[in-house]
Amino acid sequence: MNLSIVIPLFNEEESLPELTRWIQRVMASHGYTYEIIFVNDGSTDASQKVVRSLAESDPNIHSIAFARNYGKSPALNEGFRKAQGDVVITMDADLQDSPDEIPELYRMITEEGYDLVSGWKKKRYDPLSKTIPTKLFNATARRVSGISNLHDFNCGLKAYRRDVVKHIEVYGDMHRYIPYLAKNAGYTRIGEKVVQHQARKYGHTKFGLDRFVNGYLDLATLWFQSSFGVKPMHLFGLLGTLMLVVGFLAVLAVLVLKVVSMCKPDYHFFVTNSVYFYLALACMIMGLQFFLTGFIGELITRNSPERNNYLIAEEF
């Protein structure tokens, strides 16, 4: 099979028939063998009813329907699990991603040898309240991830070799950083293609401004995991050592001052009145805490067996 097209959706009943017909036209005109996997993230409208109707007329359409809303990352993770195509395409269900971009994305994976190709919506039809934070977010992501050639990490339109999606885990809100996840998994041939961004035709956006705050927190998590996830003691042990060294120097200062006071009868020094005493105490405690955190981090596995268990109401 040439292509698996994974489409996460949440309350997009109006756009699904038009999007499906558009994809079918593109697939037929290029002679691709394909499957469309709709991942319904707990929609409360008639989206799943529409998907069932579409699947009745096209055996290439499959569906995974969550029993409740989990988020885009879990939806993508389940879609990747089911995908069988040599190239996996992800796109949003709101008609803002154009299926006409699929052939070139497919070519870049199969002919140019990319592991992942991310779309770049160079010209966007979004308000400034969304575009400006997006630019700041992408600049930070480029800096932290080291993937300097990507302008739009969060574009929903992406293409992957099948091996890539089978060897990464997308959880929480990590869909924003799939290129970073792929890089950390050893897939470093990451490209970009300018794609058309279309204005939303139906409904309204499902994302609020809180996603930018959450995005930076997720980026910090990924940075820590890629740098110290295997050996957390390398970070916490270093911090603990620094704290203990500072505490030890403060203890020496207290001892020196105490010895000086004992040698000079007119000089009265009380240990508990010295700032060095409290500095030594605080640094010793913090140093031990950092060391204990490092030890605990070494012992706890990063892969929780329950992290990607989702209640699926229907699958076909």
PDB file of C-alpha atoms in Angstrom:
ATOM      1  CA  MET A   1       0.000   0.000   0.000  1.00  0.00           C
ATOM      2  CA  ASN A   2       1.363   3.402  -0.996  1.00  0.00           C
ATOM      3  CA  LEU A   3      -0.294   5.718   1.497  1.00  0.00           C
ATOM      4  CA  SER A   4      -1.945   5.816   4.881  1.00  0.00           C
ATOM      5  CA  ILE A   5      -3.698   9.123   5.524  1.00  0.00           C
ATOM      6  CA  VAL A   6      -4.261   9.657   9.253  1.00  0.00           C
ATOM      7  CA  ILE A   7      -6.833  12.325  10.108  1.00  0.00           C
ATOM      8  CA  PRO A   8      -7.571  13.177  13.764  1.00  0.00           C
ATOM      9  CA  LEU A   9     -10.900  14.901  14.189  1.00  0.00           C
ATOM     10  CA  PHE A  10     -13.099  16.485  16.825  1.00  0.00           C
ATOM     11  CA  ASN A  11     -16.564  17.773  15.904  1.00  0.00           C
ATOM     12  CA  GLU A  12     -15.951  18.167  12.167  1.00  0.00           C
ATOM     13  CA  GLU A  13     -19.135  16.599  10.745  1.00  0.00           C
ATOM     14  CA  GLU A  14     -19.584  19.317   8.103  1.00  0.00           C
ATOM     15  CA  SER A  15     -16.097  19.108   6.583  1.00  0.00           C
ATOM     16  CA  LEU A  16     -15.657  15.309   6.476  1.00  0.00           C
ATOM     17  CA  PRO A  17     -17.617  14.512   3.258  1.00  0.00           C
ATOM     18  CA  GLU A  18     -15.902  17.288   1.290  1.00  0.00           C
ATOM     19  CA  LEU A  19     -12.454  16.340   2.626  1.00  0.00           C
ATOM     20  CA  THR A  20     -13.015  12.667   1.769  1.00  0.00           C
ATOM     21  CA  ARG A  21     -14.115  13.412  -1.800  1.00  0.00           C
ATOM     22  CA  TRP A  22     -11.096  15.670  -2.252  1.00  0.00           C
ATOM     23  CA  ILE A  23      -8.689  12.974  -1.054  1.00  0.00           C
ATOM     24  CA  GLN A  24     -10.385  10.352  -3.245  1.00  0.00           C
ATOM     25  CA  ARG A  25      -9.957  12.548  -6.330  1.00  0.00           C
ATOM     26  CA  VAL A  26      -6.249  13.033  -5.633  1.00  0.00           C
ATOM     27  CA  MET A  27      -5.697   9.318  -4.984  1.00  0.00           C
ATOM     28  CA  ALA A  28      -7.542   8.300  -8.163  1.00  0.00           C
ATOM     29  CA  SER A  29      -5.716  10.818 -10.368  1.00  0.00           C
ATOM     30  CA  HIS A  30      -2.315   9.450  -9.263  1.00  0.00           C
ATOM     31  CA  GLY A  31      -3.250   5.793  -9.042  1.00  0.00           C
ATOM     32  CA  TYR A  32      -2.210   5.397  -5.401  1.00  0.00           C
ATOM     33  CA  THR A  33      -3.245   2.475  -3.240  1.00  0.00           C
ATOM     34  CA  TYR A  34      -4.310   4.018   0.037  1.00  0.00           C
ATOM     35  CA  GLU A  35      -6.265   3.969   3.247  1.00  0.00           C
ATOM     36  CA  ILE A  36      -7.891   6.839   5.134  1.00  0.00           C
ATOM     37  CA  ILE A  37      -7.867   6.460   8.920  1.00  0.00           C
ATOM     38  CA  PHE A  38     -10.205   8.832  10.704  1.00  0.00           C
ATOM     39  CA  VAL A  39      -9.422   9.035  14.424  1.00  0.00           C
ATOM     40  CA  ASN A  40     -12.455  10.472  16.177  1.00  0.00           C
ATOM     41  CA  ASP A  41     -11.269  12.097  19.389  1.00  0.00           C
ATOM     42  CA  GLY A  42     -14.539  11.821  21.312  1.00  0.00           C
ATOM     43  CA  SER A  43     -16.655  14.054  19.076  1.00  0.00           C
ATOM     44  CA  THR A  44     -20.007  15.113  20.503  1.00  0.00           C
ATOM     45  CA  ASP A  45     -21.617  15.907  17.140  1.00  0.00           C
ATOM     46  CA  ALA A  46     -22.501  13.504  14.300  1.00  0.00           C
ATOM     47  CA  SER A  47     -18.912  13.070  13.088  1.00  0.00           C
ATOM     48  CA  GLN A  48     -18.792   9.323  13.749  1.00  0.00           C
ATOM     49  CA  LYS A  49     -22.111   8.783  11.993  1.00  0.00           C
ATOM     50  CA  VAL A  50     -20.693  10.608   8.968  1.00  0.00           C
ATOM     51  CA  VAL A  51     -17.529   8.482   9.041  1.00  0.00           C
ATOM     52  CA  ARG A  52     -19.593   5.278   9.137  1.00  0.00           C
ATOM     53  CA  SER A  53     -21.582   6.454   6.147  1.00  0.00           C
ATOM     54  CA  LEU A  54     -18.417   7.286   4.221  1.00  0.00           C
ATOM     55  CA  ALA A  55     -16.877   3.895   5.067  1.00  0.00           C
ATOM     56  CA  GLU A  56     -19.936   2.074   3.703  1.00  0.00           C
ATOM     57  CA  SER A  57     -19.216   3.463   0.244  1.00  0.00           C
ATOM     58  CA  ASP A  58     -15.404   3.194   0.358  1.00  0.00           C
ATOM     59  CA  PRO A  59     -13.593   0.151   1.829  1.00  0.00           C
ATOM     60  CA  ASN A  60     -10.409   2.224   2.026  1.00  0.00           C
ATOM     61  CA  ILE A  61     -11.880   4.238   4.909  1.00  0.00           C
ATOM     62  CA  HIS A  62     -11.241   3.051   8.461  1.00  0.00           C
ATOM     63  CA  SER A  63     -11.993   4.592  11.816  1.00  0.00           C
ATOM     64  CA  ILE A  64     -10.861   4.640  15.421  1.00  0.00           C
ATOM     65  CA  ALA A  65     -13.332   6.361  17.739  1.00  0.00           C
ATOM     66  CA  PHE A  66     -12.340   7.263  21.293  1.00  0.00           C
ATOM     67  CA  ALA A  67     -14.979   6.954  24.005  1.00  0.00           C
ATOM     68  CA  ARG A  68     -14.044  10.444  25.197  1.00  0.00           C
ATOM     69  CA  ASN A  69     -11.813  13.343  24.238  1.00  0.00           C
ATOM     70  CA  TYR A  70      -8.122  12.599  24.847  1.00  0.00           C
ATOM     71  CA  GLY A  71      -6.403  15.113  22.562  1.00  0.00           C
ATOM     72  CA  LYS A  72      -4.644  15.255  19.222  1.00  0.00           C
ATOM     73  CA  SER A  73      -1.480  13.427  20.311  1.00  0.00           C
ATOM     74  CA  PRO A  74      -3.283  10.256  21.476  1.00  0.00           C
ATOM     75  CA  ALA A  75      -5.355  10.359  18.283  1.00  0.00           C
ATOM     76  CA  LEU A  76      -2.225  10.470  16.135  1.00  0.00           C
ATOM     77  CA  ASN A  77      -0.559   7.741  18.186  1.00  0.00           C
ATOM     78  CA  GLU A  78      -3.500   5.378  17.613  1.00  0.00           C
ATOM     79  CA  GLY A  79      -3.627   6.285  13.919  1.00  0.00           C
ATOM     80  CA  PHE A  80       0.085   5.515  13.585  1.00  0.00           C
ATOM     81  CA  ARG A  81      -0.488   2.158  15.264  1.00  0.00           C
ATOM     82  CA  LYS A  82      -3.082   1.204  12.656  1.00  0.00           C
ATOM     83  CA  ALA A  83      -1.332   2.655   9.579  1.00  0.00           C
ATOM     84  CA  GLN A  84      -0.044   0.163   6.990  1.00  0.00           C
ATOM     85  CA  GLY A  85       1.069   2.379   4.101  1.00  0.00           C
ATOM     86  CA  ASP A  86       4.691   2.820   3.009  1.00  0.00           C
ATOM     87  CA  VAL A  87       4.229   6.571   3.520  1.00  0.00           C
ATOM     88  CA  VAL A  88       2.033   8.001   6.258  1.00  0.00           C
ATOM     89  CA  ILE A  89       0.392  11.389   5.772  1.00  0.00           C
ATOM     90  CA  THR A  90      -1.169  13.342   8.633  1.00  0.00           C
ATOM     91  CA  MET A  91      -3.580  16.184   8.042  1.00  0.00           C
ATOM     92  CA  ASP A  92      -6.285  18.061   9.918  1.00  0.00           C
ATOM     93  CA  ALA A  93      -9.966  17.462   9.251  1.00  0.00           C
ATOM     94  CA  ASP A  94     -10.987  21.118   9.012  1.00  0.00           C
ATOM     95  CA  LEU A  95     -10.135  21.569   5.298  1.00  0.00           C
ATOM     96  CA  GLN A  96      -7.291  23.964   6.120  1.00  0.00           C
ATOM     97  CA  ASP A  97      -4.802  21.368   4.826  1.00  0.00           C
ATOM     98  CA  SER A  98      -4.964  20.698   1.085  1.00  0.00           C
ATOM     99  CA  PRO A  99      -4.903  17.058  -0.133  1.00  0.00           C
ATOM    100  CA  ASP A 100      -3.381  18.381  -3.368  1.00  0.00           C
ATOM    101  CA  GLU A 101      -0.080  18.604  -1.450  1.00  0.00           C
ATOM    102  CA  ILE A 102       0.021  14.824  -0.869  1.00  0.00           C
ATOM    103  CA  PRO A 103       1.667  13.736  -4.174  1.00  0.00           C
ATOM    104  CA  GLU A 104       4.683  16.014  -3.696  1.00  0.00           C
ATOM    105  CA  LEU A 105       5.029  15.015  -0.039  1.00  0.00           C
ATOM    106  CA  TYR A 106       4.912  11.367  -1.126  1.00  0.00           C
ATOM    107  CA  ARG A 107       7.574  12.007  -3.777  1.00  0.00           C
ATOM    108  CA  MET A 108       9.911  13.703  -1.317  1.00  0.00           C
ATOM    109  CA  ILE A 109       9.760  10.656   0.973  1.00  0.00           C
ATOM    110  CA  THR A 110      10.051   7.975  -1.718  1.00  0.00           C
ATOM    111  CA  GLU A 111      12.435   9.673  -4.156  1.00  0.00           C
ATOM    112  CA  GLU A 112      14.454  12.191  -2.142  1.00  0.00           C
ATOM    113  CA  GLY A 113      14.909   9.863   0.828  1.00  0.00           C
ATOM    114  CA  TYR A 114      13.500  12.019   3.608  1.00  0.00           C
ATOM    115  CA  ASP A 115      12.380  10.333   6.814  1.00  0.00           C
ATOM    116  CA  LEU A 116       9.909  13.123   7.546  1.00  0.00           C
ATOM    117  CA  VAL A 117       8.654  16.114   5.597  1.00  0.00           C
ATOM    118  CA  SER A 118       6.808  18.841   7.476  1.00  0.00           C
ATOM    119  CA  GLY A 119       4.515  21.363   5.858  1.00  0.00           C
ATOM    120  CA  TRP A 120       5.182  25.075   6.231  1.00  0.00           C
ATOM    121  CA  LYS A 121       2.148  27.351   6.018  1.00  0.00           C
ATOM    122  CA  LYS A 122       4.194  30.316   4.890  1.00  0.00           C
ATOM    123  CA  LYS A 123       1.096  32.408   4.194  1.00  0.00           C
ATOM    124  CA  ARG A 124      -1.456  31.973   6.965  1.00  0.00           C
ATOM    125  CA  TYR A 125      -5.059  33.088   7.305  1.00  0.00           C
ATOM    126  CA  ASP A 126      -4.914  33.425  11.080  1.00  0.00           C
ATOM    127  CA  PRO A 127      -5.250  36.542  13.294  1.00  0.00           C
ATOM    128  CA  LEU A 128      -2.128  38.219  14.701  1.00  0.00           C
ATOM    129  CA  SER A 129      -3.032  36.901  18.152  1.00  0.00           C
ATOM    130  CA  LYS A 130      -2.240  33.454  16.795  1.00  0.00           C
ATOM    131  CA  THR A 131       0.517  34.101  14.241  1.00  0.00           C
ATOM    132  CA  ILE A 132       2.850  36.110  16.505  1.00  0.00           C
ATOM    133  CA  PRO A 133       2.914  33.534  19.357  1.00  0.00           C
ATOM    134  CA  THR A 134       3.342  30.827  16.698  1.00  0.00           C
ATOM    135  CA  LYS A 135       6.448  32.524  15.309  1.00  0.00           C
ATOM    136  CA  LEU A 136       7.957  32.861  18.810  1.00  0.00           C
ATOM    137  CA  PHE A 137       7.090  29.250  19.583  1.00  0.00           C
ATOM    138  CA  ASN A 138       8.710  27.958  16.374  1.00  0.00           C
ATOM    139  CA  ALA A 139      11.844  30.038  16.929  1.00  0.00           C
ATOM    140  CA  THR A 140      12.246  28.543  20.407  1.00  0.00           C
ATOM    141  CA  ALA A 141      11.579  25.023  19.127  1.00  0.00           C
ATOM    142  CA  ARG A 142      14.248  25.403  16.417  1.00  0.00           C
ATOM    143  CA  ARG A 143      16.772  26.578  18.984  1.00  0.00           C
ATOM    144  CA  VAL A 144      16.106  23.838  21.527  1.00  0.00           C
ATOM    145  CA  SER A 145      15.659  20.932  19.095  1.00  0.00           C
ATOM    146  CA  GLY A 146      18.551  21.813  16.804  1.00  0.00           C
ATOM    147  CA  ILE A 147      16.293  21.337  13.740  1.00  0.00           C
ATOM    148  CA  SER A 148      17.093  24.688  12.207  1.00  0.00           C
ATOM    149  CA  ASN A 149      15.493  24.114   8.792  1.00  0.00           C
ATOM    150  CA  LEU A 150      11.879  23.875  10.027  1.00  0.00           C
ATOM    151  CA  HIS A 151       9.744  27.003  10.143  1.00  0.00           C
ATOM    152  CA  ASP A 152       6.493  25.391  11.321  1.00  0.00           C
ATOM    153  CA  PHE A 153       6.781  22.529  13.820  1.00  0.00           C
ATOM    154  CA  ASN A 154       3.045  22.417  14.508  1.00  0.00           C
ATOM    155  CA  CYS A 155       1.747  22.149  10.936  1.00  0.00           C
ATOM    156  CA  GLY A 156      -0.713  19.255  10.830  1.00  0.00           C
ATOM    157  CA  LEU A 157       0.239  18.334   7.255  1.00  0.00           C
ATOM    158  CA  LYS A 158       3.253  16.036   7.417  1.00  0.00           C
ATOM    159  CA  ALA A 159       4.609  12.952   5.630  1.00  0.00           C
ATOM    160  CA  TYR A 160       6.602  10.106   7.204  1.00  0.00           C
ATOM    161  CA  ARG A 161       8.251   6.895   6.226  1.00  0.00           C
ATOM    162  CA  ARG A 162       6.297   4.126   7.933  1.00  0.00           C
ATOM    163  CA  ASP A 163       9.299   3.147  10.083  1.00  0.00           C
ATOM    164  CA  VAL A 164       9.281   6.598  11.681  1.00  0.00           C
ATOM    165  CA  VAL A 165       5.712   6.446  12.993  1.00  0.00           C
ATOM    166  CA  LYS A 166       6.224   2.903  14.255  1.00  0.00           C
ATOM    167  CA  HIS A 167       9.238   3.906  16.347  1.00  0.00           C
ATOM    168  CA  ILE A 168       8.042   7.074  18.044  1.00  0.00           C
ATOM    169  CA  GLU A 169       5.493   7.517  20.825  1.00  0.00           C
ATOM    170  CA  VAL A 170       3.199  10.536  20.674  1.00  0.00           C
ATOM    171  CA  TYR A 171       1.530  11.237  24.019  1.00  0.00           C
ATOM    172  CA  GLY A 172       0.225  14.169  26.057  1.00  0.00           C
ATOM    173  CA  ASP A 173       0.513  17.158  23.689  1.00  0.00           C
ATOM    174  CA  MET A 174       3.728  16.049  21.993  1.00  0.00           C
ATOM    175  CA  HIS A 175       2.229  16.228  18.474  1.00  0.00           C
ATOM    176  CA  ARG A 176       3.769  19.710  18.277  1.00  0.00           C
ATOM    177  CA  TYR A 177       7.223  18.160  18.463  1.00  0.00           C
ATOM    178  CA  ILE A 178       6.992  15.082  16.248  1.00  0.00           C
ATOM    179  CA  PRO A 179      10.071  16.199  14.236  1.00  0.00           C
ATOM    180  CA  TYR A 180      12.005  16.441  17.537  1.00  0.00           C
ATOM    181  CA  LEU A 181      10.728  12.996  18.588  1.00  0.00           C
ATOM    182  CA  ALA A 182      11.810  11.591  15.222  1.00  0.00           C
ATOM    183  CA  LYS A 183      15.243  13.165  15.532  1.00  0.00           C
ATOM    184  CA  ASN A 184      15.693  11.696  19.019  1.00  0.00           C
ATOM    185  CA  ALA A 185      14.741   8.281  17.593  1.00  0.00           C
ATOM    186  CA  GLY A 186      17.539   8.542  15.012  1.00  0.00           C
ATOM    187  CA  TYR A 187      15.555   9.778  11.999  1.00  0.00           C
ATOM    188  CA  THR A 188      17.524  12.858  11.052  1.00  0.00           C
ATOM    189  CA  ARG A 189      16.597  13.362   7.383  1.00  0.00           C
ATOM    190  CA  ILE A 190      13.917  15.947   8.053  1.00  0.00           C
ATOM    191  CA  GLY A 191      12.695  18.238   5.292  1.00  0.00           C
ATOM    192  CA  GLU A 192      10.136  20.946   4.771  1.00  0.00           C
ATOM    193  CA  LYS A 193       7.703  21.908   2.033  1.00  0.00           C
ATOM    194  CA  VAL A 194       5.758  25.134   1.663  1.00  0.00           C
ATOM    195  CA  VAL A 195       2.080  24.201   1.655  1.00  0.00           C
ATOM    196  CA  GLN A 196      -1.143  26.101   1.076  1.00  0.00           C
ATOM    197  CA  HIS A 197      -3.034  27.221   4.152  1.00  0.00           C
ATOM    198  CA  GLN A 198      -6.757  27.595   3.606  1.00  0.00           C
ATOM    199  CA  ALA A 199      -9.184  29.585   5.707  1.00  0.00           C
ATOM    200  CA  ARG A 200     -11.486  27.484   7.880  1.00  0.00           C
ATOM    201  CA  LYS A 201     -14.718  26.781   6.013  1.00  0.00           C
ATOM    202  CA  TYR A 202     -16.854  25.204   8.737  1.00  0.00           C
ATOM    203  CA  GLY A 203     -17.025  25.450  12.510  1.00  0.00           C
ATOM    204  CA  HIS A 204     -14.392  27.088  14.676  1.00  0.00           C
ATOM    205  CA  THR A 205     -10.914  26.328  15.968  1.00  0.00           C
ATOM    206  CA  LYS A 206     -10.611  23.807  18.815  1.00  0.00           C
ATOM    207  CA  PHE A 207      -7.370  25.261  20.197  1.00  0.00           C
ATOM    208  CA  GLY A 208      -7.007  28.073  22.737  1.00  0.00           C
ATOM    209  CA  LEU A 209      -4.120  30.297  23.797  1.00  0.00           C
ATOM    210  CA  ASP A 210      -3.242  27.871  26.595  1.00  0.00           C
ATOM    211  CA  ARG A 211      -1.622  25.623  23.994  1.00  0.00           C
ATOM    212  CA  PHE A 212       1.322  28.060  23.745  1.00  0.00           C
ATOM    213  CA  VAL A 213       2.043  27.810  27.475  1.00  0.00           C
ATOM    214  CA  ASN A 214       1.646  24.040  27.370  1.00  0.00           C
ATOM    215  CA  GLY A 215       3.831  23.937  24.283  1.00  0.00           C
ATOM    216  CA  TYR A 216       6.794  25.512  26.077  1.00  0.00           C
ATOM    217  CA  LEU A 217       6.370  23.155  29.029  1.00  0.00           C
ATOM    218  CA  ASP A 218       6.304  20.155  26.679  1.00  0.00           C
ATOM    219  CA  LEU A 219       9.414  21.463  24.926  1.00  0.00           C
ATOM    220  CA  ALA A 220      11.221  21.653  28.274  1.00  0.00           C
ATOM    221  CA  THR A 221      10.147  18.067  28.990  1.00  0.00           C
ATOM    222  CA  LEU A 222      11.466  16.843  25.641  1.00  0.00           C
ATOM    223  CA  TRP A 223      14.754  18.691  26.111  1.00  0.00           C
ATOM    224  CA  PHE A 224      15.217  17.083  29.526  1.00  0.00           C
ATOM    225  CA  GLN A 225      14.303  13.619  28.232  1.00  0.00           C
ATOM    226  CA  SER A 226      16.652  13.853  25.250  1.00  0.00           C
ATOM    227  CA  SER A 227      19.514  15.257  27.322  1.00  0.00           C
ATOM    228  CA  PHE A 228      19.110  13.486  30.671  1.00  0.00           C
ATOM    229  CA  GLY A 229      16.206  11.057  30.270  1.00  0.00           C
ATOM    230  CA  VAL A 230      18.433   7.979  30.248  1.00  0.00           C
ATOM    231  CA  LYS A 231      20.805   9.243  32.945  1.00  0.00           C
ATOM    232  CA  PRO A 232      18.979  11.790  35.144  1.00  0.00           C
ATOM    233  CA  MET A 233      21.783  11.506  37.709  1.00  0.00           C
ATOM    234  CA  HIS A 234      24.019  13.398  35.275  1.00  0.00           C
ATOM    235  CA  LEU A 235      21.900  16.500  35.887  1.00  0.00           C
ATOM    236  CA  PHE A 236      20.709  16.068  39.454  1.00  0.00           C
ATOM    237  CA  GLY A 237      24.042  14.658  40.590  1.00  0.00           C
ATOM    238  CA  LEU A 238      25.851  17.693  39.182  1.00  0.00           C
ATOM    239  CA  LEU A 239      23.446  20.090  40.899  1.00  0.00           C
ATOM    240  CA  GLY A 240      23.721  18.109  44.138  1.00  0.00           C
ATOM    241  CA  THR A 241      27.503  18.172  43.983  1.00  0.00           C
ATOM    242  CA  LEU A 242      27.532  21.945  43.453  1.00  0.00           C
ATOM    243  CA  MET A 243      25.198  22.457  46.425  1.00  0.00           C
ATOM    244  CA  LEU A 244      27.313  20.205  48.660  1.00  0.00           C
ATOM    245  CA  VAL A 245      30.526  22.002  47.656  1.00  0.00           C
ATOM    246  CA  VAL A 246      28.968  25.386  48.483  1.00  0.00           C
ATOM    247  CA  GLY A 247      27.668  23.955  51.778  1.00  0.00           C
ATOM    248  CA  PHE A 248      31.088  22.533  52.620  1.00  0.00           C
ATOM    249  CA  LEU A 249      32.762  25.896  51.965  1.00  0.00           C
ATOM    250  CA  ALA A 250      30.167  27.602  54.180  1.00  0.00           C
ATOM    251  CA  VAL A 251      30.894  25.079  56.962  1.00  0.00           C
ATOM    252  CA  LEU A 252      34.612  25.845  56.654  1.00  0.00           C
ATOM    253  CA  ALA A 253      33.843  29.558  56.961  1.00  0.00           C
ATOM    254  CA  VAL A 254      31.839  28.906  60.134  1.00  0.00           C
ATOM    255  CA  LEU A 255      34.643  26.788  61.620  1.00  0.00           C
ATOM    256  CA  VAL A 256      37.287  29.392  60.812  1.00  0.00           C
ATOM    257  CA  LEU A 257      35.225  32.157  62.396  1.00  0.00           C
ATOM    258  CA  LYS A 258      34.603  30.004  65.463  1.00  0.00           C
ATOM    259  CA  VAL A 259      38.306  29.207  65.878  1.00  0.00           C
ATOM    260  CA  VAL A 260      39.183  32.894  65.516  1.00  0.00           C
ATOM    261  CA  SER A 261      36.628  33.796  68.194  1.00  0.00           C
ATOM    262  CA  MET A 262      38.108  31.211  70.567  1.00  0.00           C
ATOM    263  CA  CYS A 263      41.596  32.698  70.096  1.00  0.00           C
ATOM    264  CA  LYS A 264      40.398  36.254  70.756  1.00  0.00           C
ATOM    265  CA  PRO A 265      38.641  36.657  74.116  1.00  0.00           C
ATOM    266  CA  ASP A 266      37.174  40.012  73.094  1.00  0.00           C
ATOM    267  CA  TYR A 267      35.640  38.561  69.906  1.00  0.00           C
ATOM    268  CA  HIS A 268      32.322  36.790  70.443  1.00  0.00           C
ATOM    269  CA  PHE A 269      31.049  34.608  67.618  1.00  0.00           C
ATOM    270  CA  PHE A 270      27.769  32.694  67.808  1.00  0.00           C
ATOM    271  CA  VAL A 271      27.386  30.008  65.129  1.00  0.00           C
ATOM    272  CA  THR A 272      23.626  30.383  64.873  1.00  0.00           C
ATOM    273  CA  ASN A 273      23.950  34.114  64.279  1.00  0.00           C
ATOM    274  CA  SER A 274      26.117  33.617  61.191  1.00  0.00           C
ATOM    275  CA  VAL A 275      24.688  33.710  57.679  1.00  0.00           C
ATOM    276  CA  TYR A 276      27.224  31.027  56.714  1.00  0.00           C
ATOM    277  CA  PHE A 277      25.580  28.601  59.128  1.00  0.00           C
ATOM    278  CA  TYR A 278      22.207  28.886  57.403  1.00  0.00           C
ATOM    279  CA  LEU A 279      23.845  28.842  53.972  1.00  0.00           C
ATOM    280  CA  ALA A 280      25.644  25.612  54.858  1.00  0.00           C
ATOM    281  CA  LEU A 281      22.454  24.065  56.220  1.00  0.00           C
ATOM    282  CA  ALA A 282      20.374  24.986  53.179  1.00  0.00           C
ATOM    283  CA  CYS A 283      22.999  23.860  50.654  1.00  0.00           C
ATOM    284  CA  MET A 284      23.561  20.519  52.405  1.00  0.00           C
ATOM    285  CA  ILE A 285      19.834  19.785  52.446  1.00  0.00           C
ATOM    286  CA  MET A 286      19.381  20.841  48.814  1.00  0.00           C
ATOM    287  CA  GLY A 287      22.397  18.833  47.726  1.00  0.00           C
ATOM    288  CA  LEU A 288      21.059  15.679  49.364  1.00  0.00           C
ATOM    289  CA  GLN A 289      17.635  16.292  47.789  1.00  0.00           C
ATOM    290  CA  PHE A 290      19.137  16.644  44.326  1.00  0.00           C
ATOM    291  CA  PHE A 291      21.077  13.411  44.803  1.00  0.00           C
ATOM    292  CA  LEU A 292      17.967  11.569  45.999  1.00  0.00           C
ATOM    293  CA  THR A 293      16.004  12.931  43.022  1.00  0.00           C
ATOM    294  CA  GLY A 294      18.697  11.621  40.697  1.00  0.00           C
ATOM    295  CA  PHE A 295      18.648   8.190  42.309  1.00  0.00           C
ATOM    296  CA  ILE A 296      14.854   8.003  42.110  1.00  0.00           C
ATOM    297  CA  GLY A 297      14.939   9.133  38.491  1.00  0.00           C
ATOM    298  CA  GLU A 298      17.419   6.353  37.686  1.00  0.00           C
ATOM    299  CA  LEU A 299      15.130   3.761  39.282  1.00  0.00           C
ATOM    300  CA  ILE A 300      11.805   4.865  37.779  1.00  0.00           C
ATOM    301  CA  THR A 301      11.095   3.685  34.259  1.00  0.00           C
ATOM    302  CA  ARG A 302      10.095   6.365  31.799  1.00  0.00           C
ATOM    303  CA  ASN A 303       7.602   4.117  30.026  1.00  0.00           C
ATOM    304  CA  SER A 304       4.412   3.835  32.042  1.00  0.00           C
ATOM    305  CA  PRO A 305       2.432   0.798  30.850  1.00  0.00           C
ATOM    306  CA  GLU A 306      -0.828   2.745  31.201  1.00  0.00           C
ATOM    307  CA  ARG A 307       0.249   5.895  29.369  1.00  0.00           C
ATOM    308  CA  ASN A 308      -1.235   5.003  25.993  1.00  0.00           C
ATOM    309  CA  ASN A 309      -4.242   2.923  27.021  1.00  0.00           C
ATOM    310  CA  TYR A 310      -7.309   4.674  25.639  1.00  0.00           C
ATOM    311  CA  LEU A 311     -10.959   3.660  25.777  1.00  0.00           C
ATOM    312  CA  ILE A 312     -11.944   2.977  22.170  1.00  0.00           C
ATOM    313  CA  ALA A 313     -15.669   2.895  21.505  1.00  0.00           C
ATOM    314  CA  GLU A 314     -15.476   1.711  17.893  1.00  0.00           C
ATOM    315  CA  GLU A 315     -12.855   0.581  15.373  1.00  0.00           C
ATOM    316  CA  PHE A 316     -13.231  -0.670  11.814  1.00  0.00           C
TER     317      PHE A 316
END
